[in-house]
Short mmCIF file of C-alpha atoms in Angstrom, two decimals:
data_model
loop_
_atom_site.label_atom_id
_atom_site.label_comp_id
_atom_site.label_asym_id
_atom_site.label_seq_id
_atom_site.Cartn_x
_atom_site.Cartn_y
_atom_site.Cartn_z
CA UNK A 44 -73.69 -74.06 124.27
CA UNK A 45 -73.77 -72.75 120.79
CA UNK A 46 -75.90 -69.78 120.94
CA UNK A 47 -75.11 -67.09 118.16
CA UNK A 48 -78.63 -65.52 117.11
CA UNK A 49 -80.27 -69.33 117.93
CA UNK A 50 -79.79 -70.54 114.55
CA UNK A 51 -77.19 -72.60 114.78
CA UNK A 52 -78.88 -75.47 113.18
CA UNK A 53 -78.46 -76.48 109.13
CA UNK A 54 -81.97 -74.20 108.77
CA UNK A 55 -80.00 -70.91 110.12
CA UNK A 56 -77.06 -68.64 107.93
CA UNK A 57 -74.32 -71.80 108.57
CA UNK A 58 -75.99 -74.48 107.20
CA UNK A 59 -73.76 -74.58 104.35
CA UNK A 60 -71.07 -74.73 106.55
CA UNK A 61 -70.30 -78.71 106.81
CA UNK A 62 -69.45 -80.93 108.91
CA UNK A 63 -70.86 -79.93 111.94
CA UNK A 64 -68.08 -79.98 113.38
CA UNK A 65 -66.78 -77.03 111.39
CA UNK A 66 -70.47 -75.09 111.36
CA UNK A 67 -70.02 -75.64 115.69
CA UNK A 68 -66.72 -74.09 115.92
CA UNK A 69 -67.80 -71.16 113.41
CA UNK A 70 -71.36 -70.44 115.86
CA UNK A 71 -69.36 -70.80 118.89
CA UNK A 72 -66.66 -68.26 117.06
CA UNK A 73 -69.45 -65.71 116.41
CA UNK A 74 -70.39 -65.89 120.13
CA UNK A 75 -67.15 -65.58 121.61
CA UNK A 76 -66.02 -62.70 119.38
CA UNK A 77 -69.37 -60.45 119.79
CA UNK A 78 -68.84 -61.31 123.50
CA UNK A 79 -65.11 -60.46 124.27
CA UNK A 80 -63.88 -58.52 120.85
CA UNK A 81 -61.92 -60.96 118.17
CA UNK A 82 -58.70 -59.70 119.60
CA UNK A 83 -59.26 -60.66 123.01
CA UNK A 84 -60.72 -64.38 121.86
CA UNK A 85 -58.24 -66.97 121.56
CA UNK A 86 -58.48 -70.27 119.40
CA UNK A 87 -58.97 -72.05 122.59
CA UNK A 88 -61.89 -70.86 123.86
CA UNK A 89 -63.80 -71.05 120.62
CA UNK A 90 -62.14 -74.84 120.85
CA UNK A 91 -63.86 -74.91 124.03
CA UNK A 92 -67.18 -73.18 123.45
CA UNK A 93 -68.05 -75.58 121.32
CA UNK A 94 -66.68 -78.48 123.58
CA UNK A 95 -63.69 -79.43 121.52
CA UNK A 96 -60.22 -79.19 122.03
CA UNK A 97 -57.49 -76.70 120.19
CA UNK A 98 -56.55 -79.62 117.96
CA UNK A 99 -59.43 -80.23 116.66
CA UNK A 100 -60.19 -76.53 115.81
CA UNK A 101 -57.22 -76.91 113.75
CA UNK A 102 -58.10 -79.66 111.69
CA UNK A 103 -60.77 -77.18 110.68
CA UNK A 104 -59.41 -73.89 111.04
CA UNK A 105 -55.88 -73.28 110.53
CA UNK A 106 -55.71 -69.54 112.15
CA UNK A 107 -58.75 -67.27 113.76
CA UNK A 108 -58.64 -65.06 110.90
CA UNK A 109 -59.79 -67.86 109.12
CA UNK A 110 -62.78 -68.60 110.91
CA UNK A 111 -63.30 -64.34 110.91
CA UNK A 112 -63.35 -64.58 107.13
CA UNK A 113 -65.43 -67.41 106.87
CA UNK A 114 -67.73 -65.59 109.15
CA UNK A 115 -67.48 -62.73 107.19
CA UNK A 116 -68.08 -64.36 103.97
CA UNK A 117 -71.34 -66.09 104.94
CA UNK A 118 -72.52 -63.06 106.65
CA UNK A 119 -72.11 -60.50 104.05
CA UNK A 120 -72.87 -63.45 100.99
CA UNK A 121 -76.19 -63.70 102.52
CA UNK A 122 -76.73 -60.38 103.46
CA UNK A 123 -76.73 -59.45 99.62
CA UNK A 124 -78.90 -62.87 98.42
CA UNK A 125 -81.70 -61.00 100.14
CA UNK A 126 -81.15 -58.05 98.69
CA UNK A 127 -80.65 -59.42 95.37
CA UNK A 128 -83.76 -61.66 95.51
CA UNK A 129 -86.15 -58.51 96.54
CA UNK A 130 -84.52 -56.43 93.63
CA UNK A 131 -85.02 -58.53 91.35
CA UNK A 132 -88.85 -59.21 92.01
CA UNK A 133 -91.18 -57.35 89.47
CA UNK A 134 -93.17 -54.23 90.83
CA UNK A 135 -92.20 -50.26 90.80
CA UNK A 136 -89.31 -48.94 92.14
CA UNK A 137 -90.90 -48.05 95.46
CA UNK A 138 -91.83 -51.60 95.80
CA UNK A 139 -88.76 -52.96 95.30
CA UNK A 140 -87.20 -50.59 97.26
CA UNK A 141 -89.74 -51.19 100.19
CA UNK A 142 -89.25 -54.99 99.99
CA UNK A 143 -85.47 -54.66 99.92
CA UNK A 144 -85.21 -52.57 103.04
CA UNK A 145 -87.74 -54.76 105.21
CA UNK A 146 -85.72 -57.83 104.38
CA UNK A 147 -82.04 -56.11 104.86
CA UNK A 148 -83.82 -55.09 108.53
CA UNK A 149 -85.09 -58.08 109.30
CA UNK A 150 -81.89 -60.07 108.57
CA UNK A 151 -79.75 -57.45 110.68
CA UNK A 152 -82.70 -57.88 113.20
CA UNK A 153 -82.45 -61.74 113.59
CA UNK A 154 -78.75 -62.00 112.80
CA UNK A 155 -77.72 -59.20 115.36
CA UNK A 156 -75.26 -61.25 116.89
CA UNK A 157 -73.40 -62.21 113.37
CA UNK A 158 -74.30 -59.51 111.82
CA UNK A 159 -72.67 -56.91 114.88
CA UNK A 160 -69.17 -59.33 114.58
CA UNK A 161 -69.47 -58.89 110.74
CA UNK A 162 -69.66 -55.03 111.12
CA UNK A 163 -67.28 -54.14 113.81
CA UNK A 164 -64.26 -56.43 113.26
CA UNK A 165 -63.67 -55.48 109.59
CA UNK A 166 -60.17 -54.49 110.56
CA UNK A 167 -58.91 -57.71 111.83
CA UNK A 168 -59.00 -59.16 108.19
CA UNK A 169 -56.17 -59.74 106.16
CA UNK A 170 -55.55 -57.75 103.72
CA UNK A 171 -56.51 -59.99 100.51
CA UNK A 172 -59.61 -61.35 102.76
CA UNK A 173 -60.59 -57.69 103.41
CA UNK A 174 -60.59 -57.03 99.90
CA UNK A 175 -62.85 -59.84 99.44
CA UNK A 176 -65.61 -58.68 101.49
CA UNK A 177 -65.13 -54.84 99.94
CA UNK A 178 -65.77 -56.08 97.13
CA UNK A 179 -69.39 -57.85 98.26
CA UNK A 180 -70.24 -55.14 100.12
CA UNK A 181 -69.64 -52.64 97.27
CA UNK A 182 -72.07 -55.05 95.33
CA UNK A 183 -74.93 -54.81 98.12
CA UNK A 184 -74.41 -50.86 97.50
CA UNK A 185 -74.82 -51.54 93.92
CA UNK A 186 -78.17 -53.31 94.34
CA UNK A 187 -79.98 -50.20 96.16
CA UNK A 188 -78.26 -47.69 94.24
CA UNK A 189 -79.77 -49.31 91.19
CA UNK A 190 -83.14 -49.43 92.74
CA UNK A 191 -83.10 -45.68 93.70
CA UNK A 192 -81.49 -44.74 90.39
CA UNK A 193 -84.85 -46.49 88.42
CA UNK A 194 -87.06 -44.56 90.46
CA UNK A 195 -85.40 -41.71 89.75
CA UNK A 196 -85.24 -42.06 86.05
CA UNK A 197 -89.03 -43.15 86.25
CA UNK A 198 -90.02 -40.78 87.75
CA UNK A 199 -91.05 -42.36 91.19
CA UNK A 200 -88.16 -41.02 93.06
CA UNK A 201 -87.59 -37.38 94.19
CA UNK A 202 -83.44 -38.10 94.56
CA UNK A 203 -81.04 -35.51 94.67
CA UNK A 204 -77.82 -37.05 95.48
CA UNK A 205 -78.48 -41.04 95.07
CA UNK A 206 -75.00 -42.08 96.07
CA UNK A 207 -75.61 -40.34 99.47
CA UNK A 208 -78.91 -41.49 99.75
CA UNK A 209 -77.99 -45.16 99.16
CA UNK A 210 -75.58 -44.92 101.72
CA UNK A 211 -78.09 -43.43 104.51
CA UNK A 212 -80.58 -46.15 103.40
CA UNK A 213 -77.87 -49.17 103.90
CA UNK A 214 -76.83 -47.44 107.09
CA UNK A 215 -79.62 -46.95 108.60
CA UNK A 216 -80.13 -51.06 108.21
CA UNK A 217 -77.21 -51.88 109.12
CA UNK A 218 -76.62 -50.29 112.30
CA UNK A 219 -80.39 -52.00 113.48
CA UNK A 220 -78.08 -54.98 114.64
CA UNK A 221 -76.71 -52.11 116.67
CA UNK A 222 -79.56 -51.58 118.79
CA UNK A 223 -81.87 -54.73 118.09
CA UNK A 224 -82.66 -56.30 121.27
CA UNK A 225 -84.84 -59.28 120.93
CA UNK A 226 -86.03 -58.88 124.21
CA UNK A 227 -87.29 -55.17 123.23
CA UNK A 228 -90.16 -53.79 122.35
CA UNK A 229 -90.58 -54.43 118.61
CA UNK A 230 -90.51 -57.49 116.56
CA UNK A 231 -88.17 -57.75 113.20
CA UNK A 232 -91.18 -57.27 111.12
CA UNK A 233 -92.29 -54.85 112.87
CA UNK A 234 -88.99 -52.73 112.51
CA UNK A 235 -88.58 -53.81 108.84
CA UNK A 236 -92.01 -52.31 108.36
CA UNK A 237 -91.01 -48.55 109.64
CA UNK A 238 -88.30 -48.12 108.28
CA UNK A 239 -89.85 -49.27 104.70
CA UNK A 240 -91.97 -46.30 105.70
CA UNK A 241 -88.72 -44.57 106.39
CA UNK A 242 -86.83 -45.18 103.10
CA UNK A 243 -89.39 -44.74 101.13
CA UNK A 244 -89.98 -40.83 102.49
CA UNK A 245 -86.66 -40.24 102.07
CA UNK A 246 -86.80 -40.60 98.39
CA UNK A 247 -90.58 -38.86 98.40
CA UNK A 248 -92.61 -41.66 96.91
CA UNK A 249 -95.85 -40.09 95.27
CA UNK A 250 -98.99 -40.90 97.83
CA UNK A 251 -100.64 -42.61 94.71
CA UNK A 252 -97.69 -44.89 93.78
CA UNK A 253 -97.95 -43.45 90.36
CA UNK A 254 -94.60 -43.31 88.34
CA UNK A 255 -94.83 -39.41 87.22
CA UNK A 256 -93.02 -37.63 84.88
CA UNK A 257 -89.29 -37.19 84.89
CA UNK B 66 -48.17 -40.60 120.32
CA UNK B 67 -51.76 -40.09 121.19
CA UNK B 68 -54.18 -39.30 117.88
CA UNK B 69 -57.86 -40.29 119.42
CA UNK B 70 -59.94 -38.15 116.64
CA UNK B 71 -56.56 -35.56 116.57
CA UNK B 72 -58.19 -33.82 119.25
CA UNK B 73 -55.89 -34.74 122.35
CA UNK B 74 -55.14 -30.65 123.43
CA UNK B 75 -57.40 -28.77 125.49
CA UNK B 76 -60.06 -27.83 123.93
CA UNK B 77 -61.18 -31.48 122.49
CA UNK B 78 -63.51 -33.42 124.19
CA UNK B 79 -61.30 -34.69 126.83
CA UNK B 80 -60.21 -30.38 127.67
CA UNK B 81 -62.06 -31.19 130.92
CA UNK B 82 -60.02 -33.86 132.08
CA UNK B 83 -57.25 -32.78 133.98
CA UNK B 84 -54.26 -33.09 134.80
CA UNK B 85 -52.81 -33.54 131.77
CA UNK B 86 -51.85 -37.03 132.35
CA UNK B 87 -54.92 -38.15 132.93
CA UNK B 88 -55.90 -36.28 129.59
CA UNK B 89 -53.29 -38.04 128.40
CA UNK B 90 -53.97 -41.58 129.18
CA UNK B 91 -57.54 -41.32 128.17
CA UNK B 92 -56.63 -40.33 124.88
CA UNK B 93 -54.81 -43.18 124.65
CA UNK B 94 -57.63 -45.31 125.82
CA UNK B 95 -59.53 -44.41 123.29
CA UNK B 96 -56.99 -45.21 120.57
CA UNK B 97 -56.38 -48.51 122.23
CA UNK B 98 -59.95 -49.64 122.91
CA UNK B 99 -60.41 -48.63 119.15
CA UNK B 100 -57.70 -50.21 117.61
CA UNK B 101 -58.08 -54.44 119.84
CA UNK B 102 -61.20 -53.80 121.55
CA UNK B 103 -62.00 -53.18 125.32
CA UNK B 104 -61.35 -56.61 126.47
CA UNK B 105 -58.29 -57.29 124.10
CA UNK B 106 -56.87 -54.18 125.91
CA UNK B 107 -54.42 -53.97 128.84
CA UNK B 108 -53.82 -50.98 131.27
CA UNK B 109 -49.86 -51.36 130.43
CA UNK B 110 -51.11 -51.07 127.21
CA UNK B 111 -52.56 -47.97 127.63
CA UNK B 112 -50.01 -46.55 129.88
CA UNK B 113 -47.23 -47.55 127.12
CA UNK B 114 -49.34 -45.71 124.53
CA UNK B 115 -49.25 -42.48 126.61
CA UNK B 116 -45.57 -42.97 127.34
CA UNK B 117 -46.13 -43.52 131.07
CA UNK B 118 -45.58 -46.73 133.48
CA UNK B 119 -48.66 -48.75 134.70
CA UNK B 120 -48.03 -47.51 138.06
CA UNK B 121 -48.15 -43.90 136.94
CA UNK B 122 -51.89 -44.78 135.32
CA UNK B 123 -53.11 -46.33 139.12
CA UNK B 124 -52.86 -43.06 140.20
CA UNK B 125 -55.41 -41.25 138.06
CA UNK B 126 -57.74 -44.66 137.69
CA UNK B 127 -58.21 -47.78 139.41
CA UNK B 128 -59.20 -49.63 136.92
CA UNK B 129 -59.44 -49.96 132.87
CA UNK B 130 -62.86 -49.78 133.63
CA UNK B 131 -63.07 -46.47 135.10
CA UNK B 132 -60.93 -45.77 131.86
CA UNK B 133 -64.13 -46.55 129.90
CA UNK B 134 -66.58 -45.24 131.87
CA UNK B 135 -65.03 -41.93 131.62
CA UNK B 136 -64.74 -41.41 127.86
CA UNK B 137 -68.43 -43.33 127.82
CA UNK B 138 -69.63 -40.68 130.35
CA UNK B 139 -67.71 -37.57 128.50
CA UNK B 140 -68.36 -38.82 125.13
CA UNK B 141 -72.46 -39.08 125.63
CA UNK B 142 -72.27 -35.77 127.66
CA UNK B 143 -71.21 -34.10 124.71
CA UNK B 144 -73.07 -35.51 122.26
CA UNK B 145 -76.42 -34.68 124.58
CA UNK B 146 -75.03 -31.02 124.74
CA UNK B 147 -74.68 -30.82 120.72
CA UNK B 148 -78.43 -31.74 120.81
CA UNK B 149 -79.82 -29.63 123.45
CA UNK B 150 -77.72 -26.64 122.04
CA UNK B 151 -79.67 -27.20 118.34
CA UNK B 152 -83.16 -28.23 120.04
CA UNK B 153 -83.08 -24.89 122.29
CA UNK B 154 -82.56 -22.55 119.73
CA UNK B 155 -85.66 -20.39 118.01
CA UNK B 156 -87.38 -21.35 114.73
CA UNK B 157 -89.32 -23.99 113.86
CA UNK B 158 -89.89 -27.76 114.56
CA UNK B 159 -87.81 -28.51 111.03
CA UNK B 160 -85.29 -26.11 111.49
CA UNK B 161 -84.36 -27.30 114.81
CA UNK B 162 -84.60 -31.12 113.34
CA UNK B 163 -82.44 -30.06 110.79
CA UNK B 164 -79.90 -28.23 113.26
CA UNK B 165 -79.75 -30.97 115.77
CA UNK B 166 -79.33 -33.98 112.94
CA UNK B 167 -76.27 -31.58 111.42
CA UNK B 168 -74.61 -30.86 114.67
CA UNK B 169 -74.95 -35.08 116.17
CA UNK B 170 -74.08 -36.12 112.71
CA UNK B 171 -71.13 -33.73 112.42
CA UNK B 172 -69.80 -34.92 116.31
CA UNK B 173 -70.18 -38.76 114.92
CA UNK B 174 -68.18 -38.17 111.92
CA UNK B 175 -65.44 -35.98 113.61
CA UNK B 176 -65.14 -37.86 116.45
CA UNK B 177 -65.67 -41.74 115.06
CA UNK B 178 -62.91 -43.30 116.94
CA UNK B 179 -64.38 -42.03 120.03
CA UNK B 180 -67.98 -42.76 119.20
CA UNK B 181 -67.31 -46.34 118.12
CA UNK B 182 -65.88 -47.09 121.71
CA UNK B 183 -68.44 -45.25 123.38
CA UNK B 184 -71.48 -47.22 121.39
CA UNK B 185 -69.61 -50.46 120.81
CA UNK B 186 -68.10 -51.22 124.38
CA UNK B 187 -70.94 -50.49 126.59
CA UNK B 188 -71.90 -53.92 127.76
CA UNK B 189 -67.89 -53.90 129.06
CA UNK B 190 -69.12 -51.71 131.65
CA UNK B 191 -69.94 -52.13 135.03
CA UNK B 192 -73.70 -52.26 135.96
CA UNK B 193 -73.87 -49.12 138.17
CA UNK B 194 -72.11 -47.24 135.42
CA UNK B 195 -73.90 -48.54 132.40
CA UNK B 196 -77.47 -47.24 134.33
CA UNK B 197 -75.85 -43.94 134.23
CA UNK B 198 -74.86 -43.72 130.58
CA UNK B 199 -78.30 -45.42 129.55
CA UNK B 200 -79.98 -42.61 131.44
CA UNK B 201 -77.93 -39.77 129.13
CA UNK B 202 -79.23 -41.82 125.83
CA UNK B 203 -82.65 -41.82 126.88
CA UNK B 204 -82.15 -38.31 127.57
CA UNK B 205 -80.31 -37.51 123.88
CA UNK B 206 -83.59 -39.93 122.98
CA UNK B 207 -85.79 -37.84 124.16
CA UNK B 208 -84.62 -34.58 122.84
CA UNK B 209 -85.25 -35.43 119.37
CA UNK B 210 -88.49 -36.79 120.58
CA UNK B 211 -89.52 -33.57 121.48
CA UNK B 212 -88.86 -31.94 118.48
CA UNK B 213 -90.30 -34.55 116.50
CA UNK B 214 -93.80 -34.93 118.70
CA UNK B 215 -93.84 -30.83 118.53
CA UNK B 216 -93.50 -30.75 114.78
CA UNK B 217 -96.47 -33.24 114.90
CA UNK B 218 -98.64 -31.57 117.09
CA UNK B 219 -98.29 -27.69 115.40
CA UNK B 220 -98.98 -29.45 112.16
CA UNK B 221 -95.23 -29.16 110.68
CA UNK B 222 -95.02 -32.77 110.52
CA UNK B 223 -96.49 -35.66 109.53
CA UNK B 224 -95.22 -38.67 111.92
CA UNK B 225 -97.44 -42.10 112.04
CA UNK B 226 -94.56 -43.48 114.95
CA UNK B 227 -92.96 -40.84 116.98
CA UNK B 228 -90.75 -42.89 119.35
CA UNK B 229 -89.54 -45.18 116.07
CA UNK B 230 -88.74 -41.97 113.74
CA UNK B 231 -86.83 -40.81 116.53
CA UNK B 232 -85.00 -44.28 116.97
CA UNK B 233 -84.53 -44.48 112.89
CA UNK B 234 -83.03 -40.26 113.38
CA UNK B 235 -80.32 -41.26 116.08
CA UNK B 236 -79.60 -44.56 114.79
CA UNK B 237 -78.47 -43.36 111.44
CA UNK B 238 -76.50 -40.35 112.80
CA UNK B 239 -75.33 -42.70 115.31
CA UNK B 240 -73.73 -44.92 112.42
CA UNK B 241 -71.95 -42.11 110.79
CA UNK B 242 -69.16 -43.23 113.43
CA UNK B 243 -68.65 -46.74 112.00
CA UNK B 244 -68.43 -46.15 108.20
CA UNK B 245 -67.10 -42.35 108.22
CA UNK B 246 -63.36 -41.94 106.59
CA UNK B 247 -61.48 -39.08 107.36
CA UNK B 248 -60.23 -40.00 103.94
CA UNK B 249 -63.46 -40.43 101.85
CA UNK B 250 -65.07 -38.06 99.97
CA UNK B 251 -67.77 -36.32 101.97
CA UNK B 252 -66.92 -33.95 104.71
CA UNK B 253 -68.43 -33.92 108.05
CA UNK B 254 -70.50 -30.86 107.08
CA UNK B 255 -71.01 -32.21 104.32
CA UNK B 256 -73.01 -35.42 105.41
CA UNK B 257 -74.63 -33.32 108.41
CA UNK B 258 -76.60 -31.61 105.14
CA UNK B 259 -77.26 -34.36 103.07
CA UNK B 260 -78.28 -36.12 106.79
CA UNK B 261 -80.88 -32.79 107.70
CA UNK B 262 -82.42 -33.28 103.94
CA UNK B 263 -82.93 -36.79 104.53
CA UNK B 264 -84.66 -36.57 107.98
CA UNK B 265 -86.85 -33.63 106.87
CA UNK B 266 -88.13 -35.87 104.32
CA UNK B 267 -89.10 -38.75 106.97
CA UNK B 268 -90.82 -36.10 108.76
CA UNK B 269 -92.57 -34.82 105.54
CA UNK B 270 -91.78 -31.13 106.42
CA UNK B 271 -94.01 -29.08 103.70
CA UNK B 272 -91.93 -27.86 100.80
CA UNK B 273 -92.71 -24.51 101.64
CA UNK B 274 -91.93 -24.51 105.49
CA UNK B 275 -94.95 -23.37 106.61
CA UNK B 276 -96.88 -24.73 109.73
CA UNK B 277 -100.33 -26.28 108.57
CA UNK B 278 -104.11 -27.36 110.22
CA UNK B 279 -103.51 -30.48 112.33
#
């Protein structure tokens, strides 16, 4: 019953989420709203997607903003762990960079379903949970800017505007859980693996690798 | 009343649609679908938002539905036009790149309420329909294509993955519509430049603009 990008199990992005009663209600929430909208879901049918009744959403859940939020959290929480943990690897610039993007891919990639809900319902937070997830997603922005920026001051990196350039980059990333089909013709690596390609044209990596001179 | 991308009078998108009223009322689809989401969205909704009764709206369309598949079907008209306009014009392989990524990146960022309903509603449409509107995409798809696999092939360009570069090209103009602000510091024009620079540099068009050997 519980579907949302088949990894609804403790292994996939909701394992934290406990019990399982809770981490049920929160997969069957993510399939519901990338199905129907999160306006047009009620409490009730996530209640009965996951084979429970209203009630004992609420012992859970007290409003479906709540479960958006928590959503929304995880999402974008893990979203920046795997940009964090490629930034923080040691290599160049254009390594870093590389690895970053192929991992923020292949999470949008896998995580289409969560990751489209994460993406498209911003609006229906609250105002102090909206803030909230501003604030990680500024901190995801942070983590390529800084990337770019080294390879800039390096030398690596051919950047003229690197706040414009970090946006494009995240952007073109994000909107993969767009038009990721998993039925399609290429694989999550396989995308993650272009568009390193991609990113690291746009900031004109030297063909040698070499850091040059500023 | 009606504010779909402030371009509601005759010669916005919608200037085709006529009579008025019907203008009307698809304008104020657009807003609505924008605003709760296709499904969350009534047609007395959308007739109160255009200040008319539900019966009124019967009489230009039958169904919320055919609401949709008439912004979907005037919305990716346009943008297709926008591309062919930029890809039929003399010059080069990069300067029609360039032309066509600043005039679809421009149309995303002026019109993003539109463009977020027509790229994030289209499994709400009806299966005869969405064959239609898939067959404009692959035709906007294959537009930059062309450019692209010309560039390649007179030595402009140097592409490893035609079809994906021209995925990774629409997809991030494509986004434009979900993170533009009419608010935010970049202009429309201004992003369809810093967008141009960008995709020149995943082509690798030569610093000096010159065709090269093969």
């Amino acid at each position: 019953m519980s579907t949302a990008d088949d990894t609804s199990g403790e292994d996939g992005p909701w394992g934290e989420v406990t019990p399982e009663a809770a981490r049920r209600l929160l997969v069957a929430a993510v399939d519901a709203f990338a199905e129907r909208g999160y306006h047009a879901t009620t409490t009730r049918d996530i209640a009965g997607r996951a084979g429970m009744s209203p009630a004992a959403l609420y012992i859970h859940y007290k409003t479906k903003e709540e479960l958006l939020h928590r959503i929304s959290k995880i999402g974008h929480e893990r979203a920046l762990h795997v940009l964090e943990a490629e930034a923080d690897r040691d290599g160049t610039a254009a390594e870093r960079l590389a690895g970053a993007v192929r991992s923020f891919v292949r999470w949008h990639a896998e995580r289409h379903t969560t990751a489209r809900v994460v993406q498209y319902e911003l609006g229906a937070l609250g105002d102090e949970h909206r803030t909230e997830i501003v604030a990680l997603r500024r901190r995801s922005d942070a983590v390529v800017r800084r990337i770019i920026g080294e390879g800039v001051r390096n030398g690596e990196f051919d950047v003229p505007d690197v706040a414009g350039t970090t946006l494009a980059v995240l952007s073109l990333c994000i909107d993969v859980a767009r038009w990721f089909d998993a039925q399609g013709s290429r694989t999550p690596d396989e995308v993650g693996d272009l568009y390193a390609d991609l990113v690291q044209r746009m900031v004109k990596v030297r063909a040698d690798g070499s850091a040059g001179p500023r």
